[in-house]
Structures are given as structure tokens and as C-alpha cells.
PDB file of C-alpha atoms in Angstrom:
ATOM      1  CA  UNK A   2       8.159  80.080  13.597  1.00  0.00           C
ATOM      2  CA  UNK A   3       4.812  81.130  15.003  1.00  0.00           C
ATOM      3  CA  UNK A   4       4.016  81.739  18.750  1.00  0.00           C
ATOM      4  CA  UNK A   5       1.144  78.969  18.323  1.00  0.00           C
ATOM      5  CA  UNK A   6       4.537  76.655  17.157  1.00  0.00           C
ATOM      6  CA  UNK A   7       6.553  77.952  20.111  1.00  0.00           C
ATOM      7  CA  UNK A   8       3.435  77.498  22.443  1.00  0.00           C
ATOM      8  CA  UNK A   9       3.247  73.606  21.690  1.00  0.00           C
ATOM      9  CA  UNK A  10       7.166  73.100  21.288  1.00  0.00           C
ATOM     10  CA  UNK A  11       7.493  74.270  24.780  1.00  0.00           C
ATOM     11  CA  UNK A  12       4.081  72.642  25.765  1.00  0.00           C
ATOM     12  CA  UNK A  13       5.423  69.249  24.778  1.00  0.00           C
ATOM     13  CA  UNK A  14       8.933  70.078  27.269  1.00  0.00           C
ATOM     14  CA  UNK A  15       6.950  71.326  30.105  1.00  0.00           C
ATOM     15  CA  UNK A  16       6.271  68.489  31.869  1.00  0.00           C
ATOM     16  CA  UNK A  17       9.638  66.852  31.369  1.00  0.00           C
ATOM     17  CA  UNK A  18      11.557  69.896  32.626  1.00  0.00           C
ATOM     18  CA  UNK A  19       9.375  70.134  35.873  1.00  0.00           C
ATOM     19  CA  UNK A  20      10.271  66.525  36.429  1.00  0.00           C
ATOM     20  CA  UNK A  21      14.017  67.025  35.914  1.00  0.00           C
ATOM     21  CA  UNK A  22      13.678  70.326  37.837  1.00  0.00           C
ATOM     22  CA  UNK A  23      13.124  68.140  40.904  1.00  0.00           C
ATOM     23  CA  UNK A  24      15.663  65.918  41.342  1.00  0.00           C
ATOM     24  CA  UNK A  25      18.320  68.465  40.375  1.00  0.00           C
ATOM     25  CA  UNK A  26      19.931  70.442  43.305  1.00  0.00           C
ATOM     26  CA  UNK A  27      20.452  74.329  43.266  1.00  0.00           C
ATOM     27  CA  UNK A  28      23.524  74.862  41.742  1.00  0.00           C
ATOM     28  CA  UNK A  29      25.231  78.740  41.351  1.00  0.00           C
ATOM     29  CA  UNK A  30      27.096  78.300  37.801  1.00  0.00           C
ATOM     30  CA  UNK A  31      27.037  80.293  34.444  1.00  0.00           C
ATOM     31  CA  UNK A  32      25.559  78.543  31.341  1.00  0.00           C
ATOM     32  CA  UNK A  33      27.336  79.229  28.129  1.00  0.00           C
ATOM     33  CA  UNK A  34      25.856  79.833  25.195  1.00  0.00           C
ATOM     34  CA  UNK A  35      26.567  80.599  21.139  1.00  0.00           C
ATOM     35  CA  UNK A  36      25.512  83.525  19.051  1.00  0.00           C
ATOM     36  CA  UNK A  37      23.863  80.624  16.883  1.00  0.00           C
ATOM     37  CA  UNK A  38      21.403  80.504  19.674  1.00  0.00           C
ATOM     38  CA  UNK A  39      19.834  83.534  18.746  1.00  0.00           C
ATOM     39  CA  UNK A  40      19.406  82.955  15.028  1.00  0.00           C
ATOM     40  CA  UNK A  41      16.978  79.423  15.975  1.00  0.00           C
ATOM     41  CA  UNK A  42      13.840  79.011  17.926  1.00  0.00           C
ATOM     42  CA  UNK A  43      14.483  75.901  18.186  1.00  0.00           C
ATOM     43  CA  UNK A  44      18.299  76.132  20.050  1.00  0.00           C
ATOM     44  CA  UNK A  45      16.899  78.689  21.442  1.00  0.00           C
ATOM     45  CA  UNK A  46      14.214  76.769  23.506  1.00  0.00           C
ATOM     46  CA  UNK A  47      16.840  73.959  23.857  1.00  0.00           C
ATOM     47  CA  UNK A  48      19.362  76.205  26.070  1.00  0.00           C
ATOM     48  CA  UNK A  49      16.248  77.718  28.044  1.00  0.00           C
ATOM     49  CA  UNK A  50      15.108  74.280  28.668  1.00  0.00           C
ATOM     50  CA  UNK A  51      18.825  72.954  29.743  1.00  0.00           C
ATOM     51  CA  UNK A  52      19.351  76.476  31.583  1.00  0.00           C
ATOM     52  CA  UNK A  53      16.190  75.515  33.365  1.00  0.00           C
ATOM     53  CA  UNK A  54      17.592  72.082  34.505  1.00  0.00           C
ATOM     54  CA  UNK A  55      20.718  73.279  35.685  1.00  0.00           C
ATOM     55  CA  UNK A  56      19.388  75.600  38.195  1.00  0.00           C
ATOM     56  CA  UNK A  57      16.607  73.465  39.259  1.00  0.00           C
ATOM     57  CA  UNK A  58      13.796  76.131  37.800  1.00  0.00           C
ATOM     58  CA  UNK A  59      10.179  75.023  38.121  1.00  0.00           C
ATOM     59  CA  UNK A  60       7.167  77.176  36.939  1.00  0.00           C
ATOM     60  CA  UNK A  61       3.947  76.760  38.420  1.00  0.00           C
ATOM     61  CA  UNK A  62       2.176  77.303  34.569  1.00  0.00           C
ATOM     62  CA  UNK A  63       2.330  76.857  30.680  1.00  0.00           C
ATOM     63  CA  UNK A  64       1.555  80.650  30.917  1.00  0.00           C
ATOM     64  CA  UNK A  65       4.402  81.774  33.553  1.00  0.00           C
ATOM     65  CA  UNK A  66       6.976  79.403  31.584  1.00  0.00           C
ATOM     66  CA  UNK A  67       6.090  81.292  28.316  1.00  0.00           C
ATOM     67  CA  UNK A  68       6.641  84.856  30.063  1.00  0.00           C
ATOM     68  CA  UNK A  69      10.206  83.815  32.070  1.00  0.00           C
ATOM     69  CA  UNK A  70      10.951  82.356  28.398  1.00  0.00           C
ATOM     70  CA  UNK A  71      10.468  85.674  26.975  1.00  0.00           C
ATOM     71  CA  UNK A  72      12.483  87.531  29.600  1.00  0.00           C
ATOM     72  CA  UNK A  73      15.284  84.894  29.081  1.00  0.00           C
ATOM     73  CA  UNK A  74      15.508  85.557  25.473  1.00  0.00           C
ATOM     74  CA  UNK A  75      15.715  89.312  26.191  1.00  0.00           C
ATOM     75  CA  UNK A  76      18.497  88.872  28.648  1.00  0.00           C
ATOM     76  CA  UNK A  77      20.472  86.730  26.759  1.00  0.00           C
ATOM     77  CA  UNK A  78      20.270  89.308  23.858  1.00  0.00           C
ATOM     78  CA  UNK A  79      21.435  91.897  25.967  1.00  0.00           C
ATOM     79  CA  UNK A  80      24.548  89.650  26.871  1.00  0.00           C
ATOM     80  CA  UNK A  81      25.205  88.542  23.296  1.00  0.00           C
ATOM     81  CA  UNK A  82      25.205  92.627  22.522  1.00  0.00           C
ATOM     82  CA  UNK A  83      27.672  93.383  25.338  1.00  0.00           C
ATOM     83  CA  UNK A  84      29.697  89.924  24.498  1.00  0.00           C
ATOM     84  CA  UNK A  85      30.493  92.031  21.094  1.00  0.00           C
ATOM     85  CA  UNK A  86      31.779  94.977  22.840  1.00  0.00           C
ATOM     86  CA  UNK A  87      33.538  94.080  25.605  1.00  0.00           C
ATOM     87  CA  UNK A  88      37.035  92.259  25.496  1.00  0.00           C
ATOM     88  CA  UNK A  89      38.083  92.067  28.917  1.00  0.00           C
ATOM     89  CA  UNK A  90      35.302  89.731  30.344  1.00  0.00           C
ATOM     90  CA  UNK A  91      32.646  87.697  29.369  1.00  0.00           C
ATOM     91  CA  UNK A  92      28.974  87.665  30.375  1.00  0.00           C
ATOM     92  CA  UNK A  93      26.938  84.017  30.558  1.00  0.00           C
ATOM     93  CA  UNK A  94      23.454  83.093  31.746  1.00  0.00           C
ATOM     94  CA  UNK A  95      23.137  82.448  35.238  1.00  0.00           C
ATOM     95  CA  UNK A  96      20.534  81.658  37.983  1.00  0.00           C
ATOM     96  CA  UNK A  97      18.698  85.295  37.313  1.00  0.00           C
ATOM     97  CA  UNK A  98      18.486  85.094  33.438  1.00  0.00           C
ATOM     98  CA  UNK A  99      14.887  84.790  33.480  1.00  0.00           C
ATOM     99  CA  UNK A 100      13.984  87.830  35.835  1.00  0.00           C
ATOM    100  CA  UNK A 101      13.925  91.684  34.308  1.00  0.00           C
ATOM    101  CA  UNK A 102      16.389  93.670  35.542  1.00  0.00           C
ATOM    102  CA  UNK A 103      13.059  95.400  37.423  1.00  0.00           C
ATOM    103  CA  UNK A 104      12.396  92.201  38.969  1.00  0.00           C
ATOM    104  CA  UNK A 105      16.172  91.666  39.967  1.00  0.00           C
ATOM    105  CA  UNK A 106      16.396  95.067  41.758  1.00  0.00           C
ATOM    106  CA  UNK A 107      13.474  94.641  43.959  1.00  0.00           C
ATOM    107  CA  UNK A 108      14.175  91.273  45.017  1.00  0.00           C
ATOM    108  CA  UNK A 109      17.668  91.196  45.034  1.00  0.00           C
ATOM    109  CA  UNK A 110      19.209  94.979  46.368  1.00  0.00           C
ATOM    110  CA  UNK A 111      18.250  97.990  48.294  1.00  0.00           C
ATOM    111  CA  UNK A 112      18.342  96.337  51.903  1.00  0.00           C
ATOM    112  CA  UNK A 113      18.053  98.945  54.122  1.00  0.00           C
ATOM    113  CA  UNK A 114      18.654  98.338  57.981  1.00  0.00           C
ATOM    114  CA  UNK A 115      18.891 100.823  60.341  1.00  0.00           C
ATOM    115  CA  UNK A 116      21.415  99.525  63.089  1.00  0.00           C
ATOM    116  CA  UNK A 117      23.399 100.905  66.032  1.00  0.00           C
ATOM    117  CA  UNK A 118      27.207 101.242  65.412  1.00  0.00           C
ATOM    118  CA  UNK A 119      29.593  99.904  67.800  1.00  0.00           C
ATOM    119  CA  UNK A 120      31.735 102.382  69.455  1.00  0.00           C
ATOM    120  CA  UNK A 121      34.875 102.271  67.616  1.00  0.00           C
ATOM    121  CA  UNK A 122      38.569 101.810  69.388  1.00  0.00           C
ATOM    122  CA  UNK A 123      40.036 105.194  70.220  1.00  0.00           C
ATOM    123  CA  UNK A 124      43.291 103.927  67.981  1.00  0.00           C
ATOM    124  CA  UNK A 125      43.009 105.336  65.081  1.00  0.00           C
ATOM    125  CA  UNK A 126      45.206 102.773  62.367  1.00  0.00           C
ATOM    126  CA  UNK A 127      48.459 103.633  61.429  1.00  0.00           C
ATOM    127  CA  UNK A 128      50.763 102.079  59.340  1.00  0.00           C
ATOM    128  CA  UNK A 129      54.140 101.333  61.282  1.00  0.00           C
ATOM    129  CA  UNK A 130      57.542 100.314  60.113  1.00  0.00           C
ATOM    130  CA  UNK A 131      56.088  99.522  56.297  1.00  0.00           C
ATOM    131  CA  UNK A 132      58.056 100.879  53.701  1.00  0.00           C
ATOM    132  CA  UNK A 133      57.665  99.779  50.167  1.00  0.00           C
ATOM    133  CA  UNK A 134      54.424  99.265  49.476  1.00  0.00           C
ATOM    134  CA  UNK A 135      53.181  98.178  46.102  1.00  0.00           C
ATOM    135  CA  UNK A 136      50.831  99.953  44.361  1.00  0.00           C
ATOM    136  CA  UNK A 137      48.368  97.252  44.380  1.00  0.00           C
ATOM    137  CA  UNK A 138      47.461  93.665  45.601  1.00  0.00           C
ATOM    138  CA  UNK A 139      45.679  90.955  44.275  1.00  0.00           C
ATOM    139  CA  UNK A 140      44.790  88.704  47.297  1.00  0.00           C
ATOM    140  CA  UNK A 141      43.493  85.939  44.943  1.00  0.00           C
ATOM    141  CA  UNK A 142      46.596  85.442  43.547  1.00  0.00           C
ATOM    142  CA  UNK A 143      48.119  85.444  46.901  1.00  0.00           C
ATOM    143  CA  UNK A 144      45.853  82.131  47.813  1.00  0.00           C
ATOM    144  CA  UNK A 145      43.763  84.429  50.692  1.00  0.00           C
ATOM    145  CA  UNK A 146      40.474  84.546  48.591  1.00  0.00           C
ATOM    146  CA  UNK A 147      37.855  81.293  48.733  1.00  0.00           C
ATOM    147  CA  UNK A 148      35.473  80.525  45.197  1.00  0.00           C
ATOM    148  CA  UNK A 149      32.753  82.548  45.046  1.00  0.00           C
ATOM    149  CA  UNK A 150      29.661  82.637  47.113  1.00  0.00           C
ATOM    150  CA  UNK A 151      26.201  82.631  46.773  1.00  0.00           C
ATOM    151  CA  UNK A 152      24.017  84.484  49.305  1.00  0.00           C
ATOM    152  CA  UNK A 153      21.124  83.577  47.272  1.00  0.00           C
ATOM    153  CA  UNK A 154      17.718  85.910  48.501  1.00  0.00           C
ATOM    154  CA  UNK A 155      18.911  85.864  52.050  1.00  0.00           C
ATOM    155  CA  UNK A 156      20.027  89.621  52.961  1.00  0.00           C
ATOM    156  CA  UNK A 157      23.261  88.397  54.507  1.00  0.00           C
ATOM    157  CA  UNK A 158      25.881  89.862  52.708  1.00  0.00           C
ATOM    158  CA  UNK A 159      26.878  91.670  56.333  1.00  0.00           C
ATOM    159  CA  UNK A 160      28.105  87.846  57.119  1.00  0.00           C
ATOM    160  CA  UNK A 161      29.317  86.745  53.895  1.00  0.00           C
ATOM    161  CA  UNK A 162      31.629  90.565  54.299  1.00  0.00           C
ATOM    162  CA  UNK A 163      32.788  89.322  57.814  1.00  0.00           C
ATOM    163  CA  UNK A 164      33.658  85.646  57.009  1.00  0.00           C
ATOM    164  CA  UNK A 165      35.372  86.842  53.844  1.00  0.00           C
ATOM    165  CA  UNK A 166      37.667  89.109  55.511  1.00  0.00           C
ATOM    166  CA  UNK A 167      38.490  86.618  58.249  1.00  0.00           C
ATOM    167  CA  UNK A 168      38.978  83.990  55.805  1.00  0.00           C
ATOM    168  CA  UNK A 169      41.334  86.419  54.365  1.00  0.00           C
ATOM    169  CA  UNK A 170      43.504  87.573  56.932  1.00  0.00           C
ATOM    170  CA  UNK A 171      43.935  84.114  58.555  1.00  0.00           C
ATOM    171  CA  UNK A 172      45.351  82.712  55.493  1.00  0.00           C
ATOM    172  CA  UNK A 173      47.479  85.838  54.900  1.00  0.00           C
ATOM    173  CA  UNK A 174      48.688  84.661  58.846  1.00  0.00           C
ATOM    174  CA  UNK A 175      48.550  81.198  58.978  1.00  0.00           C
ATOM    175  CA  UNK A 176      48.921  80.216  55.106  1.00  0.00           C
ATOM    176  CA  UNK A 177      46.012  78.011  55.368  1.00  0.00           C
ATOM    177  CA  UNK A 178      42.891  78.956  53.133  1.00  0.00           C
ATOM    178  CA  UNK A 179      39.824  77.663  55.081  1.00  0.00           C
ATOM    179  CA  UNK A 180      36.246  78.181  54.113  1.00  0.00           C
ATOM    180  CA  UNK A 181      34.627  79.310  56.811  1.00  0.00           C
ATOM    181  CA  UNK A 182      30.693  79.421  58.103  1.00  0.00           C
ATOM    182  CA  UNK A 183      28.416  82.772  56.977  1.00  0.00           C
ATOM    183  CA  UNK A 184      25.518  80.321  58.265  1.00  0.00           C
ATOM    184  CA  UNK A 185      26.782  80.004  62.267  1.00  0.00           C
ATOM    185  CA  UNK A 186      26.453  84.143  62.197  1.00  0.00           C
ATOM    186  CA  UNK A 187      22.993  83.854  60.924  1.00  0.00           C
ATOM    187  CA  UNK A 188      21.600  81.381  63.283  1.00  0.00           C
ATOM    188  CA  UNK A 189      23.732  82.641  66.524  1.00  0.00           C
ATOM    189  CA  UNK A 190      24.781  85.861  66.086  1.00  0.00           C
ATOM    190  CA  UNK A 191      21.453  87.866  66.824  1.00  0.00           C
ATOM    191  CA  UNK A 192      21.994  89.951  69.814  1.00  0.00           C
ATOM    192  CA  UNK A 193      22.060  92.751  67.128  1.00  0.00           C
ATOM    193  CA  UNK A 194      22.495  91.483  63.885  1.00  0.00           C
ATOM    194  CA  UNK A 195      19.570  90.308  62.166  1.00  0.00           C
ATOM    195  CA  UNK A 196      19.954  87.304  60.123  1.00  0.00           C
ATOM    196  CA  UNK A 197      18.491  87.864  56.607  1.00  0.00           C
ATOM    197  CA  UNK A 198      17.092  90.967  57.233  1.00  0.00           C
ATOM    198  CA  UNK A 199      20.338  92.465  57.610  1.00  0.00           C
ATOM    199  CA  UNK A 200      23.412  93.061  59.706  1.00  0.00           C
ATOM    200  CA  UNK A 201      26.390  94.750  60.544  1.00  0.00           C
ATOM    201  CA  UNK A 202      30.216  93.355  60.351  1.00  0.00           C
ATOM    202  CA  UNK A 203      31.018  95.172  63.543  1.00  0.00           C
ATOM    203  CA  UNK A 204      28.767  93.099  65.460  1.00  0.00           C
ATOM    204  CA  UNK A 205      29.758  89.682  63.586  1.00  0.00           C
ATOM    205  CA  UNK A 206      33.343  90.458  64.595  1.00  0.00           C
ATOM    206  CA  UNK A 207      32.948  91.046  67.902  1.00  0.00           C
ATOM    207  CA  UNK A 208      30.831  87.711  67.777  1.00  0.00           C
ATOM    208  CA  UNK A 209      33.904  85.483  66.692  1.00  0.00           C
ATOM    209  CA  UNK A 210      35.842  87.085  69.457  1.00  0.00           C
ATOM    210  CA  UNK A 211      33.953  86.292  72.218  1.00  0.00           C
ATOM    211  CA  UNK A 212      32.790  82.664  70.770  1.00  0.00           C
ATOM    212  CA  UNK A 213      36.682  82.120  70.227  1.00  0.00           C
ATOM    213  CA  UNK A 214      36.355  81.394  66.706  1.00  0.00           C
ATOM    214  CA  UNK A 215      33.765  80.049  63.511  1.00  0.00           C
ATOM    215  CA  UNK A 216      33.362  77.004  62.264  1.00  0.00           C
ATOM    216  CA  UNK A 217      34.244  75.416  59.189  1.00  0.00           C
ATOM    217  CA  UNK A 218      31.906  75.905  56.561  1.00  0.00           C
ATOM    218  CA  UNK A 219      31.756  72.102  55.807  1.00  0.00           C
ATOM    219  CA  UNK A 220      30.597  71.567  59.606  1.00  0.00           C
ATOM    220  CA  UNK A 221      27.742  74.169  59.107  1.00  0.00           C
ATOM    221  CA  UNK A 222      26.684  74.901  55.609  1.00  0.00           C
ATOM    222  CA  UNK A 223      24.937  77.533  54.185  1.00  0.00           C
ATOM    223  CA  UNK A 224      21.272  77.196  54.070  1.00  0.00           C
ATOM    224  CA  UNK A 225      20.153  80.333  52.129  1.00  0.00           C
ATOM    225  CA  UNK A 226      17.920  81.145  55.054  1.00  0.00           C
ATOM    226  CA  UNK A 227      17.388  81.445  58.656  1.00  0.00           C
ATOM    227  CA  UNK A 228      17.519  78.248  60.647  1.00  0.00           C
ATOM    228  CA  UNK A 229      18.074  77.527  64.393  1.00  0.00           C
ATOM    229  CA  UNK A 230      21.297  77.846  66.192  1.00  0.00           C
ATOM    230  CA  UNK A 231      23.089  74.979  66.549  1.00  0.00           C
ATOM    231  CA  UNK A 232      24.345  74.895  70.216  1.00  0.00           C
ATOM    232  CA  UNK A 233      26.124  71.968  70.012  1.00  0.00           C
ATOM    233  CA  UNK A 234      28.186  73.034  67.313  1.00  0.00           C
ATOM    234  CA  UNK A 235      29.173  76.416  69.041  1.00  0.00           C
ATOM    235  CA  UNK A 236      29.611  74.831  72.096  1.00  0.00           C
ATOM    236  CA  UNK A 237      31.782  71.753  70.858  1.00  0.00           C
ATOM    237  CA  UNK A 238      35.435  72.609  71.068  1.00  0.00           C
ATOM    238  CA  UNK A 239      36.410  69.885  69.000  1.00  0.00           C
ATOM    239  CA  UNK A 240      34.440  70.793  66.082  1.00  0.00           C
ATOM    240  CA  UNK A 241      35.271  74.291  66.520  1.00  0.00           C
ATOM    241  CA  UNK A 242      37.798  75.870  63.811  1.00  0.00           C
ATOM    242  CA  UNK A 243      39.502  78.882  66.095  1.00  0.00           C
ATOM    243  CA  UNK A 244      40.796  81.599  63.876  1.00  0.00           C
ATOM    244  CA  UNK A 245      43.546  83.981  63.941  1.00  0.00           C
ATOM    245  CA  UNK A 246      42.345  86.034  67.146  1.00  0.00           C
ATOM    246  CA  UNK A 247      40.629  89.474  66.494  1.00  0.00           C
ATOM    247  CA  UNK A 248      42.030  91.993  68.599  1.00  0.00           C
ATOM    248  CA  UNK A 249      40.321  95.205  67.642  1.00  0.00           C
ATOM    249  CA  UNK A 250      38.591  96.592  64.609  1.00  0.00           C
TER     250      UNK A 250
END
């Protein structure tokens, strides 16, 4: 199909895709594809439209949409080539499929924040009375890892790392796997940590210890941006999910 035909096809669907994107919530998931999608421009455009609707994508102009379509096509070709060579995992189209490699790195990687480190415990960690350790343990299979979460473009990896560690040790000790709130750390742990601009797990662990626990994800959901600390939630003992006490780190 000629470029003009492609332009007409994308132009025809532009207004529809904007309306569809406006009513669909953001969702973090993988869109599948068929290798045959790369053989037909019509199927490729349909796949692009489905992917846009799935992830609530809205473009400001037809020119931007056409550019993103070309990037999407290049990424799909790369994905398809990789899937032909690998057998132990499969690649699909996630929410970043309309970004080039350089754009993705610029937008989502490379956060560097200088933070003073908390003075560590004088006690060095040692195994005590432990024998016959396995060579490896997959805590996912042991039920100690919650489903994959998406931090978005917020530089909150420190909060996700902290929460994942606490969720895991809580399940190991109590047998209950509960998804906890990263947003509470982002909003409320602000003495040394900097929300979406980075932080350290050490400070977050101390915040949880001083706060007596952390809310469940459902009670204090993630926003992908900095919010205002909900003092009512933090001080409401009845709604606070008290986790396994952290004595040191």
C-alpha cells in the first residue's frame, strides 16, 4: 500500500481512536501479535489501533500518530526477529511500543540521586544454625511475590523495592501474601526520600518501622505521581495493615 493510502487509513481511524482512548483506563499489559500482521499493512494498522485502545494512547496530531506508527512497526519487526531466535521467553507489545530505544532510555532510565546513606547496624549479617541450604529458591513458586506492578514514569523504584521486600518477608513469616502501598511511601516518607525523584530503601524501611506498618495497596492505591500524604490514613490504626516488625536492616 502506498504512503498516501496508509495516510488515508490512519486519518480515517484517528478520530475514532481518540474517542476510544478517552474512555479506556490505563492498563499495563502485553498485546499479542501474529507474524502475519507484518505482511499486511491493513492488519498492521488494525493491530496498532487495538494497541492504542488497550493502552489509552492519544496523539495530538495526525503527523505524530503516523510517526508513532512507524516506530511501532520498527519495534514489532525487532520483536518478531527476537521471537524467532529465542525459545525460553516470548516478547510482546507493551505500553512502550511506540517509543524508540533512545526515547525509552531518556524517559524511563538513568535516574541519579545523591542521598546520604544511613549508618548501618554494627552487627554483620551471618547465617546461624542453618544447614543444607538449597542452591536456589524461587520465591514466586513459594507464593511470596505479588503480581508484577508498574511504576510508570515516576522515579519510585526505591518504594517498589522496599514494598516488595516487605511483602515477601511478611508472607514468609505469616503465610499471608498482601499487596502493600508504594504510594504511602512516596507521599509520606519525605524527610530524606524524594517521591518520584528517587530515594533509598534504608529510609523507607525506617519509615515503616517508625510508622508501625504500611497500608494495603487497596487502601492507598498507586497514582504514578506524587500526591499529598493522607494523614488520616497514616494515623488511622484500624485501617493500617501492620506488617512484620523490622528490627534492623
